[in-house]
XYZ file of C-alpha atoms in Angstrom:
611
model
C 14.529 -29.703 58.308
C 13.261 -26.488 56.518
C 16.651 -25.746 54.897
C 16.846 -28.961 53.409
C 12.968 -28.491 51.827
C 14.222 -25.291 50.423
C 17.629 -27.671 49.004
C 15.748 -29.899 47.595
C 13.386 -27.502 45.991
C 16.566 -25.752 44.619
C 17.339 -29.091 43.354
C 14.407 -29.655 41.720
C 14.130 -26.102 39.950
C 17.536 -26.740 38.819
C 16.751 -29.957 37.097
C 14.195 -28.815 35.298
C 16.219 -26.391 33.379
C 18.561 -28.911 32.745
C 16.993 -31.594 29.408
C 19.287 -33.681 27.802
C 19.783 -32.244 24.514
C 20.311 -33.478 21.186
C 23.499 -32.650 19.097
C 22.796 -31.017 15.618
C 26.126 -31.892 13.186
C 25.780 -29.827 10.250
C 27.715 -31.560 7.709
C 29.019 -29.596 4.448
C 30.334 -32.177 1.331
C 30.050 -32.988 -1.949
C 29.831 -36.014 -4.324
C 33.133 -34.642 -6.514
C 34.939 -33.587 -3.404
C 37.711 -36.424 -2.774
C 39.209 -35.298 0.437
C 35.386 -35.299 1.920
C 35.204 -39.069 1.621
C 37.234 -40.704 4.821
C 35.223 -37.641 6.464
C 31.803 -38.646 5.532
C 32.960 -42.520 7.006
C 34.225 -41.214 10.193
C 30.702 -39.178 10.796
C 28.912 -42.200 9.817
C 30.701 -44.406 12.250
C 30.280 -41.863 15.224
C 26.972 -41.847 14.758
C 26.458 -45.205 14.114
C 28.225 -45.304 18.039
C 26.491 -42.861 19.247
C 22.867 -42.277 17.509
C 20.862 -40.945 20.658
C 23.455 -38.260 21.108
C 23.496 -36.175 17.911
C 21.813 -36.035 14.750
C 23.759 -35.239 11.447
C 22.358 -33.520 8.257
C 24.048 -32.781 5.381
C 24.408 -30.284 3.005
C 25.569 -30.695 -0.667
C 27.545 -28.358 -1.837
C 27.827 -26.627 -5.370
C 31.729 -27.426 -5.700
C 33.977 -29.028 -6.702
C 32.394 -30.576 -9.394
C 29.245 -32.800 -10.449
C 26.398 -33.147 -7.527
C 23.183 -34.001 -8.729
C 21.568 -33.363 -5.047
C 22.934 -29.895 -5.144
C 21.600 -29.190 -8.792
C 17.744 -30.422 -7.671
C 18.020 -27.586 -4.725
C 20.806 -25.536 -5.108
C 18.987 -22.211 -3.623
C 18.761 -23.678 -0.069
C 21.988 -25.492 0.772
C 23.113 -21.926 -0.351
C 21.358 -20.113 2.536
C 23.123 -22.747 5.129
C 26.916 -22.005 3.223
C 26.368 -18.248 3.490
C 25.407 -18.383 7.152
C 27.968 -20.597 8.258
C 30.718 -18.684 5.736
C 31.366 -22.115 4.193
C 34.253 -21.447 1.887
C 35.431 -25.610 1.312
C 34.317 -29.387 1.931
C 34.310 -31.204 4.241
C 32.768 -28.648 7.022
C 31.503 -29.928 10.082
C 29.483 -27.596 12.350
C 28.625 -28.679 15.316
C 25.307 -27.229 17.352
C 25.614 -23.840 15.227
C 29.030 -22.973 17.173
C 31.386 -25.641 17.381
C 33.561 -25.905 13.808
C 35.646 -28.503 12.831
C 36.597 -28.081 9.251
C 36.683 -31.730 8.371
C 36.131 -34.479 11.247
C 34.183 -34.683 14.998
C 35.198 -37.016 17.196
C 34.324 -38.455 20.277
C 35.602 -35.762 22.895
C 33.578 -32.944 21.323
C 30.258 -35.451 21.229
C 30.635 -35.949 24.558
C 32.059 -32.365 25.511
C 28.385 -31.063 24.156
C 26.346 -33.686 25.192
C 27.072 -32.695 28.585
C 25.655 -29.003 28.242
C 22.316 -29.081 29.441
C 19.338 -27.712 26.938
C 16.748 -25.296 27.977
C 13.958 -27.144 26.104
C 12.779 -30.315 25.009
C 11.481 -31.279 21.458
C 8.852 -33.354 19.875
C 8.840 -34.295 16.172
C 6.906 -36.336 13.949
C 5.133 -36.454 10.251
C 2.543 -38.529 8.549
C 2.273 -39.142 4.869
C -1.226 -38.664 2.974
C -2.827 -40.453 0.608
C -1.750 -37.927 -2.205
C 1.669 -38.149 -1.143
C 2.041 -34.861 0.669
C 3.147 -34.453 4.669
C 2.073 -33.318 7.555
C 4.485 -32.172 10.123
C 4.335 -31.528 14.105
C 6.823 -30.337 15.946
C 6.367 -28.960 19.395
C 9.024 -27.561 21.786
C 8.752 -27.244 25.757
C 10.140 -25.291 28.133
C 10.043 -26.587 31.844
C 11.217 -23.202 33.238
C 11.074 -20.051 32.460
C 12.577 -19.071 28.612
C 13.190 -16.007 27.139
C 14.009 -17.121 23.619
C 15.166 -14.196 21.900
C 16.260 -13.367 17.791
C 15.415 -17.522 17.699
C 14.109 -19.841 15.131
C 12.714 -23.049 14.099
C 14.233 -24.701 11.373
C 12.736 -27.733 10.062
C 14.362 -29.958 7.003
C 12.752 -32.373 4.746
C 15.657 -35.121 4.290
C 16.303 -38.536 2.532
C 17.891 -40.841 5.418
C 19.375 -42.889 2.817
C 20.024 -42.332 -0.739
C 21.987 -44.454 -2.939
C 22.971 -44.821 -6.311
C 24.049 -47.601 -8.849
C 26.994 -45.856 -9.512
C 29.052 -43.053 -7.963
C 27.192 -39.880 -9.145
C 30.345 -37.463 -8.620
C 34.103 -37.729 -9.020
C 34.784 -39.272 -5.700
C 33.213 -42.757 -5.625
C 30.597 -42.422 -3.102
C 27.407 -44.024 -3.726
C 25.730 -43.926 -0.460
C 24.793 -40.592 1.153
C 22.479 -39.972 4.377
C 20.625 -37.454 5.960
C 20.331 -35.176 2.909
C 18.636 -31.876 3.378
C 16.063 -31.678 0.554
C 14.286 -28.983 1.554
C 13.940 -26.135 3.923
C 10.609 -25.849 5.303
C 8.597 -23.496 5.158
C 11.902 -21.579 3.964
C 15.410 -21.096 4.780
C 15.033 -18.642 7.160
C 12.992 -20.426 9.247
C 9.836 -20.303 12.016
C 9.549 -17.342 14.707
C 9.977 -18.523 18.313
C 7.855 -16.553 19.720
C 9.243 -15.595 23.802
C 5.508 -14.951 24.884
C 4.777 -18.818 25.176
C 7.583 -19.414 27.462
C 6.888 -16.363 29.541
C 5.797 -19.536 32.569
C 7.643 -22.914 33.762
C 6.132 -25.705 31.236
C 5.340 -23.060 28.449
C 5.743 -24.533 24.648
C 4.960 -23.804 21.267
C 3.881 -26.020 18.259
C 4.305 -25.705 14.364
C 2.346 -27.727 12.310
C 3.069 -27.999 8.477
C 0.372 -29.606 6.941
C 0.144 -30.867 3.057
C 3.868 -30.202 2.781
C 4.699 -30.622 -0.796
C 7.236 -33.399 -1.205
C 9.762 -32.773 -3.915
C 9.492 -34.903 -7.505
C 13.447 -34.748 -7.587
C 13.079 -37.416 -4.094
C 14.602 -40.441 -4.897
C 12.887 -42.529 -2.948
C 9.541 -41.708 -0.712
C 10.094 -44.151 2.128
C 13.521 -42.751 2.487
C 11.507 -39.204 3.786
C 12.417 -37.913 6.775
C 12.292 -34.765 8.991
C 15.044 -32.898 10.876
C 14.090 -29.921 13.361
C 16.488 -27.844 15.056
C 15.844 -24.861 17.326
C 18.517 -21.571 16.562
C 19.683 -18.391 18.147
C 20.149 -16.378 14.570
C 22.204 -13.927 16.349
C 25.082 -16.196 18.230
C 24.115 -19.508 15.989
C 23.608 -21.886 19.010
C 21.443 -24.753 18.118
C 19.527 -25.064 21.289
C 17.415 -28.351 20.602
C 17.264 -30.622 17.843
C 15.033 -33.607 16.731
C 14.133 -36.076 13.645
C 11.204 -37.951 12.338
C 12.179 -40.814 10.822
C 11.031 -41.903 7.645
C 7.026 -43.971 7.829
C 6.151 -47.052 6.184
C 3.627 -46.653 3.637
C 0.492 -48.612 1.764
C -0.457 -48.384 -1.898
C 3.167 -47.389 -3.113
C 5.355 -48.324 -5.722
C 7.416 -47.240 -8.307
C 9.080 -47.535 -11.228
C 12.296 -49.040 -10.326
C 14.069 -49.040 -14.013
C 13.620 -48.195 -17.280
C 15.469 -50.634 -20.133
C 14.671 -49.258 -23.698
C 16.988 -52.039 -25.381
C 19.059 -51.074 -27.987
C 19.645 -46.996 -27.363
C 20.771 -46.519 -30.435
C 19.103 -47.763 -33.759
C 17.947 -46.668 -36.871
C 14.193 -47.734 -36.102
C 11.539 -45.537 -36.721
C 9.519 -46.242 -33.272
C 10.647 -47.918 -30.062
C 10.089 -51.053 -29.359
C 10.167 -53.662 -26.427
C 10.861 -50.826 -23.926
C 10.532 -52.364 -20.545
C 10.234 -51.481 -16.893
C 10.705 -53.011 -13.332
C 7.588 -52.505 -11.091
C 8.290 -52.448 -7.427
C 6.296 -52.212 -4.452
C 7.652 -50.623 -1.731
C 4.357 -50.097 0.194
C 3.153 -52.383 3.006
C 0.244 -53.646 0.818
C 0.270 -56.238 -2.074
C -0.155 -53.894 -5.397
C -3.100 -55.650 -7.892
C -3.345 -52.672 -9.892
C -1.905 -49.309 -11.299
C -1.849 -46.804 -13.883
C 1.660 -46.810 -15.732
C 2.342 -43.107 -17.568
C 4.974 -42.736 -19.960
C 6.009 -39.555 -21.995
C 8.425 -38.610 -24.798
C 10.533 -35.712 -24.181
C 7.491 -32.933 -23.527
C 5.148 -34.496 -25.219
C 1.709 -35.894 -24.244
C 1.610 -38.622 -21.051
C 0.598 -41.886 -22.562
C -1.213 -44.484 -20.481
C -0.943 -48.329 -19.711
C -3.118 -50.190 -17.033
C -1.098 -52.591 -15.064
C -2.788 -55.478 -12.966
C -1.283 -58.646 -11.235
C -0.286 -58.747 -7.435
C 3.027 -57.514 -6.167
C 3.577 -58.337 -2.585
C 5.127 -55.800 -0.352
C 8.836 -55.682 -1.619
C 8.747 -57.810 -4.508
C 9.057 -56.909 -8.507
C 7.175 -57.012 -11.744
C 7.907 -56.044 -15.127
C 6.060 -54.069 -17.494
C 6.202 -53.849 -21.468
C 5.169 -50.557 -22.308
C 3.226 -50.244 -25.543
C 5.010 -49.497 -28.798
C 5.879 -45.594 -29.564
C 6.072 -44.160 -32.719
C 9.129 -41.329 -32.081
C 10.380 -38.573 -35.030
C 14.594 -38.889 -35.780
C 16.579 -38.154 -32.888
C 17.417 -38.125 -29.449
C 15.070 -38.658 -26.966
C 14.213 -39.487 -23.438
C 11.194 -41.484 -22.323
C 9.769 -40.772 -18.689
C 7.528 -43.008 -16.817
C 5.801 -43.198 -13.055
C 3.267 -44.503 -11.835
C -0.723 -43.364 -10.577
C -3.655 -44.549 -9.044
C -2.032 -47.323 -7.166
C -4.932 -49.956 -5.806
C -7.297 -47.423 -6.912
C -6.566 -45.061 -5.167
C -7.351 -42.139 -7.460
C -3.867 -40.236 -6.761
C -2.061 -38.115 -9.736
C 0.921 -38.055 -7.754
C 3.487 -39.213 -9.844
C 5.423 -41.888 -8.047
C 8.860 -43.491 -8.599
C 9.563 -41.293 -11.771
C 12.374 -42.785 -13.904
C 13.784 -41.758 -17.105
C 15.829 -43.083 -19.995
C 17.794 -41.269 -23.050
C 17.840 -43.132 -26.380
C 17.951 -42.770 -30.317
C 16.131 -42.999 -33.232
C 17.782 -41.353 -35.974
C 15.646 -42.744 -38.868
C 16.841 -40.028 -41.673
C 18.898 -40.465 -43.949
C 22.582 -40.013 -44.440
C 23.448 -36.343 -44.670
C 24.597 -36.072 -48.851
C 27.979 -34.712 -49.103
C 30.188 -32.794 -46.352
C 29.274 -32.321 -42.805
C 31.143 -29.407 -41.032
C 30.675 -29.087 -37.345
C 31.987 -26.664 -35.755
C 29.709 -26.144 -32.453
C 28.617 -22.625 -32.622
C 25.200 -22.936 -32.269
C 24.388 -22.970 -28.627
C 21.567 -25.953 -28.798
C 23.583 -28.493 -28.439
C 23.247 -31.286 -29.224
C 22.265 -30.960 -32.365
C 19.923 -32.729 -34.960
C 19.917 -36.652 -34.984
C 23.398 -36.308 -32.679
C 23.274 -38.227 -29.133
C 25.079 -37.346 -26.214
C 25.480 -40.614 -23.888
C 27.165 -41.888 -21.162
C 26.563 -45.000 -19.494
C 28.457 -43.519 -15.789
C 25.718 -40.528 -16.661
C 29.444 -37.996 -17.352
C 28.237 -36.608 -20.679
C 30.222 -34.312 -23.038
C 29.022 -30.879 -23.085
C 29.156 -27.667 -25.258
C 31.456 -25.343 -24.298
C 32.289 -21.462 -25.391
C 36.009 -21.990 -26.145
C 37.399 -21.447 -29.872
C 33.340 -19.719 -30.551
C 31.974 -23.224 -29.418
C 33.958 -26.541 -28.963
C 32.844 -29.815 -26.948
C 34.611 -30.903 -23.650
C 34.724 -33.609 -21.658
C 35.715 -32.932 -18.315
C 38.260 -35.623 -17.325
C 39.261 -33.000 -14.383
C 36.211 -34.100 -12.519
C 35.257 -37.782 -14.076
C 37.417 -40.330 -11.959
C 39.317 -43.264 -13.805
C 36.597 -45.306 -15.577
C 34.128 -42.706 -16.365
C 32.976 -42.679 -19.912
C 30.621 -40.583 -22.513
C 29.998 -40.912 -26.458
C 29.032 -37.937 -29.074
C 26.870 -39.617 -31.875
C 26.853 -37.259 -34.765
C 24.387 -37.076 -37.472
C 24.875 -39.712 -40.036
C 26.931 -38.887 -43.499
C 26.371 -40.803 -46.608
C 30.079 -41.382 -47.631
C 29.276 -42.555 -51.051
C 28.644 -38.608 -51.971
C 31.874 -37.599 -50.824
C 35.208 -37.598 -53.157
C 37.050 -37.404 -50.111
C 37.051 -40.535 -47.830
C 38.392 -38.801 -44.950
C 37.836 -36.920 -41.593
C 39.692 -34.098 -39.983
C 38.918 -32.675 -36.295
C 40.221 -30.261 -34.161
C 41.703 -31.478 -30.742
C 43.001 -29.609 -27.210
C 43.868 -31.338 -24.433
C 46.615 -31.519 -21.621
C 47.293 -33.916 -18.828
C 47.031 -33.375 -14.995
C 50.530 -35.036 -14.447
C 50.864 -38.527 -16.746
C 46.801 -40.019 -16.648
C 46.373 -41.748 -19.786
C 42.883 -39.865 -20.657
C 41.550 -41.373 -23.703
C 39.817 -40.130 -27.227
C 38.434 -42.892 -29.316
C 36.611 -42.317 -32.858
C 34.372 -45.372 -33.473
C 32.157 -45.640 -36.806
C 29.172 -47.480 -37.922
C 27.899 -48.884 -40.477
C 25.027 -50.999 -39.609
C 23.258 -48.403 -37.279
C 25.051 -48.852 -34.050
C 24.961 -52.581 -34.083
C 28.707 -53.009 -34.529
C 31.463 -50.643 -34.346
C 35.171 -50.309 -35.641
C 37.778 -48.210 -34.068
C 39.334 -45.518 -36.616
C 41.085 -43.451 -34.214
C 42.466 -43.980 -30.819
C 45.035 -41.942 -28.742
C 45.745 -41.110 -25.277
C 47.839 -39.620 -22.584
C 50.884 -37.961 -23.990
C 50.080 -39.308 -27.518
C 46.910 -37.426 -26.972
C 48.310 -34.327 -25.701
C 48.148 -31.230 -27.239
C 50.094 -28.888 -25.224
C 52.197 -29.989 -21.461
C 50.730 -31.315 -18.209
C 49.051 -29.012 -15.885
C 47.145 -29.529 -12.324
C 45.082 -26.646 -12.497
C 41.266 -27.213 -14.357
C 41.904 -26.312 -18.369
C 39.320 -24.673 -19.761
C 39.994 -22.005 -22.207
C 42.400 -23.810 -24.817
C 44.373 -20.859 -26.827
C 44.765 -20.658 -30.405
C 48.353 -22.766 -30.079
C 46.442 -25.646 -27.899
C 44.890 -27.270 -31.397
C 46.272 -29.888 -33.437
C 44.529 -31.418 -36.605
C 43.996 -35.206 -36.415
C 42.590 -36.516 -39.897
C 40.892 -39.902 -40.083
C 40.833 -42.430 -42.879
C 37.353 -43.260 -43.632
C 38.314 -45.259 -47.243
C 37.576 -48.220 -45.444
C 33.947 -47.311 -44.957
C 33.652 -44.778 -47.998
C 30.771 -46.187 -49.548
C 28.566 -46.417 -46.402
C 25.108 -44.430 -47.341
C 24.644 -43.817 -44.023
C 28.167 -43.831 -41.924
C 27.286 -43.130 -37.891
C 30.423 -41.658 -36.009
C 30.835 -41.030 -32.492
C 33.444 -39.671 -30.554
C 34.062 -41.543 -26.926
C 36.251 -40.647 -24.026
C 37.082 -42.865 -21.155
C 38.539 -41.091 -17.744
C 41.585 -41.196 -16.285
C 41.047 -38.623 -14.197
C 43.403 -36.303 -15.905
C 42.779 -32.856 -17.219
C 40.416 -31.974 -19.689
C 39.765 -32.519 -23.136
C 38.161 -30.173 -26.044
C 36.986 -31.151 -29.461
C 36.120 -29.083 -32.860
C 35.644 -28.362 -36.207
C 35.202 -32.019 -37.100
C 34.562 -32.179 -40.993
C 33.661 -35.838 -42.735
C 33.861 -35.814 -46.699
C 33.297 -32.928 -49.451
C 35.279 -32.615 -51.965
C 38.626 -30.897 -49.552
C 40.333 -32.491 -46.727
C 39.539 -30.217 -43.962
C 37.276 -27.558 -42.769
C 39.537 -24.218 -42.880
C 40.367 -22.931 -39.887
C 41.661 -19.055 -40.440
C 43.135 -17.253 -38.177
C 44.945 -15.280 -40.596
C 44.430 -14.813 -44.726
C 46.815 -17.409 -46.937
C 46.655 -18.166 -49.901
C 47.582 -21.962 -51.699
C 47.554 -22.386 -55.213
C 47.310 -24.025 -57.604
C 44.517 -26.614 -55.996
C 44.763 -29.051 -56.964
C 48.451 -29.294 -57.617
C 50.804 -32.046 -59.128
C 54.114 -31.312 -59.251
C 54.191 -27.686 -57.261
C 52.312 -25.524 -55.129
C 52.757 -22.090 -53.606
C 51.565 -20.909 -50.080
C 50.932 -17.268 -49.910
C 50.571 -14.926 -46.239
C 51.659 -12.491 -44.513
C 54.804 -13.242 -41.700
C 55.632 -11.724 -38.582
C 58.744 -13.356 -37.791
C 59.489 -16.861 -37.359
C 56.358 -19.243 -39.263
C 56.435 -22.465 -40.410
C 54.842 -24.420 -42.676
C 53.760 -28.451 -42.326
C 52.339 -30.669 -44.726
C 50.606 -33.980 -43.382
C 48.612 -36.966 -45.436
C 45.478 -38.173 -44.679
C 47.144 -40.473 -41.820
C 48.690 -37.656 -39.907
C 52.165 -38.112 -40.812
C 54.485 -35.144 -41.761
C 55.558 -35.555 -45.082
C 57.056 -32.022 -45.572
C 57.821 -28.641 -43.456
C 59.267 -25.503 -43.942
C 60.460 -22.985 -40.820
C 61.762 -20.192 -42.105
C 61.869 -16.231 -40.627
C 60.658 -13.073 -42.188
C 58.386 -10.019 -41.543
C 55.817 -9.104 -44.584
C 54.068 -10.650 -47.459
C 56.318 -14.518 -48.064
C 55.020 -17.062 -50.742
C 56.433 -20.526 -49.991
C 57.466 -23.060 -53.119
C 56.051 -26.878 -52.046
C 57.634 -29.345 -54.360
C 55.165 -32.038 -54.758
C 56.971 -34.412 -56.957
C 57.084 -36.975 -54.328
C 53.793 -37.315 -53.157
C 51.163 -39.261 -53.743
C 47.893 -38.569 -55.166
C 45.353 -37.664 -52.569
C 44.054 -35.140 -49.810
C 46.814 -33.656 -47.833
C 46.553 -30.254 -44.901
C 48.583 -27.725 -44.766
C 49.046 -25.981 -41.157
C 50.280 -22.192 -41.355
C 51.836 -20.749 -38.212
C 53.090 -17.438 -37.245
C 53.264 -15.281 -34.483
C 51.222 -17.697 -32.235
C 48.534 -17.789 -34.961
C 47.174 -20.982 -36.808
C 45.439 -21.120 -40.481
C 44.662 -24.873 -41.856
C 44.576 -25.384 -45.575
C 43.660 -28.156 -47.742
C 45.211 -29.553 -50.492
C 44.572 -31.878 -53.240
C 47.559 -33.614 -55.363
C 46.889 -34.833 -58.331
């Protein structure tokens, strides 16, 4: 009889080592990373088949392309790549040891689940009435633990985050359990080996007024993920999550409509938003801030009743704005009177109000200053995949096709251009661009005349047409002095517009990428000069002959093109030294033509006039 006492208490001292833990998946991706997609749906459905076993977090990573989650905390999901020597996504790591590059399945849930934890966990958080949290989390030992080089982790997360549209490359809109924010840092919380120095021993951390991040999409989506970590071997001993709360007195704005986002108006008008209440209470009141750019926060009261899920909308005020681009920011205070500053459900919305006038005579653009964009321009895209400046050629624009999937669009506005100044009723750009393998990538030039309300098409090519230079699957990004071809644009049509708009727009194929320059509308020439080298044309204008002066180095040639593009005259020809070229003219019509210089990989663009 004694030897089974002493079994049984055997037994018993046994079983209180063993707790059932809980499975930390540490999942790397990215919202422009295609392969991680099937991935990310295979995690999901585990989990969704097995949601008391493990826990999954993820991390969004820096590459391959676009990731808004990454750019609002780049710093931390950093940390968690570096000490897991994350070099692509999808990653999976499973309870700090166990890596499986891209999926987990079943077997290895299971495999783990079966490995008995030393501790036990207990999580949870409350929200305040400013909007900040307080955390507990409290691990237990029920035998002896001698925790040793091991930390708490604890992550502020969004169980659910989704967009309108896909805010990478890859065409996921839904993403869950992102890590938000390491807490109190990366590096974690001390477990300290004293408290567990007898059976039942524990330790609790309590975070109190925990800060939550403006950049949160959505409050009640808050969560809290705690994990306990040997830094030394990277086993994740214990892990745990508080789930998101309900809350009272909460809303936000849920969109922003500003009407028309382009116009010549001198203030904006009609802007509207969509109140929502996502609290547990009916709203009756609130304080509705809105801002321009920096500028001062402007105040509206709102008052009504929306019930616990349901909608109103708001007119904001007129708001007198300067010419330009802008963006107007609004959230919500003070909910129910509650006297909070916390700005809640912040939403923002670009738009333009170029109210100057036309600019008199030529505009020359050709993107060397850094502050871009520019004066009265707007950058827009409607899939939020905007064009950007770029250093190439001392400044160009790019749109990056190589990361916008099929569909994905963005417009340059540039300043307007009163064409009635200009002799020349024309428009010449600079354009690089190469396919991936045979995407039909697309560059439109649309102009205005009545402010943005209508648009006609004066330029449109794509894919090969469009190309510059042959196919490539590797990103382009530095085009070389060869890569650029001239278009030039017929404007007659619109020539005595006192205040012409034109905008560049690109629509995704998902090709390679795409670089535009030196765009010139008007003056008295065709074309803003590009030199690489000294030449010299004259007489200019010319009637029945002109001569093109430079120096060789070998093979050059020499091509003449109208207004329209077409090649109306060229000249290849090989020497080394000082060459002048005869151009017989006799043929031509009177009007702006370019002439296009090359030699030894170099490129000079001329203008001519025939008279």
């Amino acid at each position: 009889m004694k030897k089974l006492v002493l079994s049984l208490s055997a037994l018993f001292a046994f079983g209180a080592m063993a707790q059932q833990r809980t499975i930390l998946i540490e999942a790397f991706s990215q919202a422009s990373c295609g392969p991680c997609v099937n991935p990310n749906i295979a995690l999901q459905a585990l989990h969704d088949a097995n949601p008391d076993k493990f826990i999954p977090i993820k991390y969004q990573v820096s590459w391959p392309g676009v990731d808004p989650m990454n750019a609002q905390n780049p710093t931390d999901v950093a940390n968690r790549v570096t000490y897991y020597n994350v070099t692509g996504v999808p990653h999976r790591v499973v309870d700090g040891t166990t890596t499986a590059v891209a999926n987990v399945n079943q077997a290895l849930i299971d495999t783990r689940y079966a490995v008995p934890s030393p501790i036990t966990m207990d999580i949870s958080h409350t929200i305040n009435a400013d909007f900040t949290a307080d955390v507990t989390v409290t691990i237990t030992a029920p035998a002896i633990w001698n925790p040793t080089n091991t930390v708490l982790h604890l992550a502020l997360i969004e169980k659910t985050i989704t967009f309108a549209s896909a805010p990478g490359s890859n065409g996921e809109t839904v993403f869950k359990n992102v890590m938000r924010k390491m807490l109190p840092s990366p590096n974690g919380s001390v477990v300290e080996a004293s408290n567990f120095t007898s059976a039942g021993g524990s330790q609790t951390f309590t975070f109190t007024n925990v800060a939550i991040p403006s950049y949160i999409y959505k409050m009640t989506e808050v969560g809290f993920i705690a994990w306990v970590q040997n830094t030394s071997t990277k086993e994740v001993h214990q892990a745990g999550m508080s789930n998101p709360v309900p809350l009272s007195d909460y809303g936000v704005v849920q969109s922003v409509n500003v009407g028309t986002d382009y116009s010549c108006a001198a203030d904006l008008t009609g802007a509207q938003i969509v109140l929502q209440n996502q609290g547990t209470t009916p709203i009756t009141s609130a304080t509705v801030n809105y801002q321009i750019n920096s500028g001062t926060v402007q105040t509206a009261p709102f008052t009504g009743n929306i019930a616990p899920n349901g909608t109103a909308n708001f007119t904001l005020p007129n708001i007198n704005v300067p010419s330009g681009a802008h963006v107007l920011t609004t959230y919500l205070t003070n909910i129910n009177g509650s006297g909070s500053t916390v700005a809640l459900g912040t939403q923002t919305a670009p738009f333009a109000r170029i109210s100057a006038p036309g600019t008199t005579g030529q505009m020359i653009q050709d993107f060397s200053n850094t502050a871009f964009p520019y004066t009265n321009y707007y950058v827009t895209s409607p899939t939020g995949d905007n064009w950007i400046r770029v250093a190439p050629n001392n400044g160009s624009i790019r749109y990056t096709f190589y990361n916008f999937t099929a569909g994905k669009t963005g417009e340059v506005y540039l300043a307007p251009v009163n064409m009635a100044t200009n002799s020349a009723k024309l428009m010449t750009f600079d354009v690089a661009y190469r396919q991936y393998q045979a995407e039909n990538d697309r560059l439109e030039v649309l102009v205005s005349t009545d402010c943005g309300a209508t648009w006609s098409s004066v330029y449109n090519k794509a894919g090969s047409t469009l190309a510059t230079l042959s196919a490539a699957t590797a990103a382009y990004t530095t085009p070389a002095a060869s890569d650029w071809r001239k278009e030039t644009v017929n404007l007659s049509s619109v020539g005595t517009a006192d205040k012409l708009i034109v905008k560049f727009k690109a629509t995704s194929a998902y090709g390679n990428n795409l670089f535009v320059d030196n765009i010139m509308i008007g003056g008295t020439l065709a074309t803003v000069e590009y030199e690489q080298f000294p030449v010299e044309v004259y007489p200019n204008p010319a009637s029945q002959v002109a001569f093109v002066g430079f120096e060789a180095f070998g093979s050059y040639s020499i091509t003449l093109t109208d207004i329209s593009g077409r090649v109306v005259k060229q000249v290849s020809n090989n020497a080394s030294g000082m060459v002048k070229e005869e151009l017989n003219l006799s043929s031509l019509n009177s009007g702006a033509y370019i002439i296009s210089i090359e030699t030894k990989g170099q490129k000079t663009t001329k203008s001519l006039i025939v008279e």
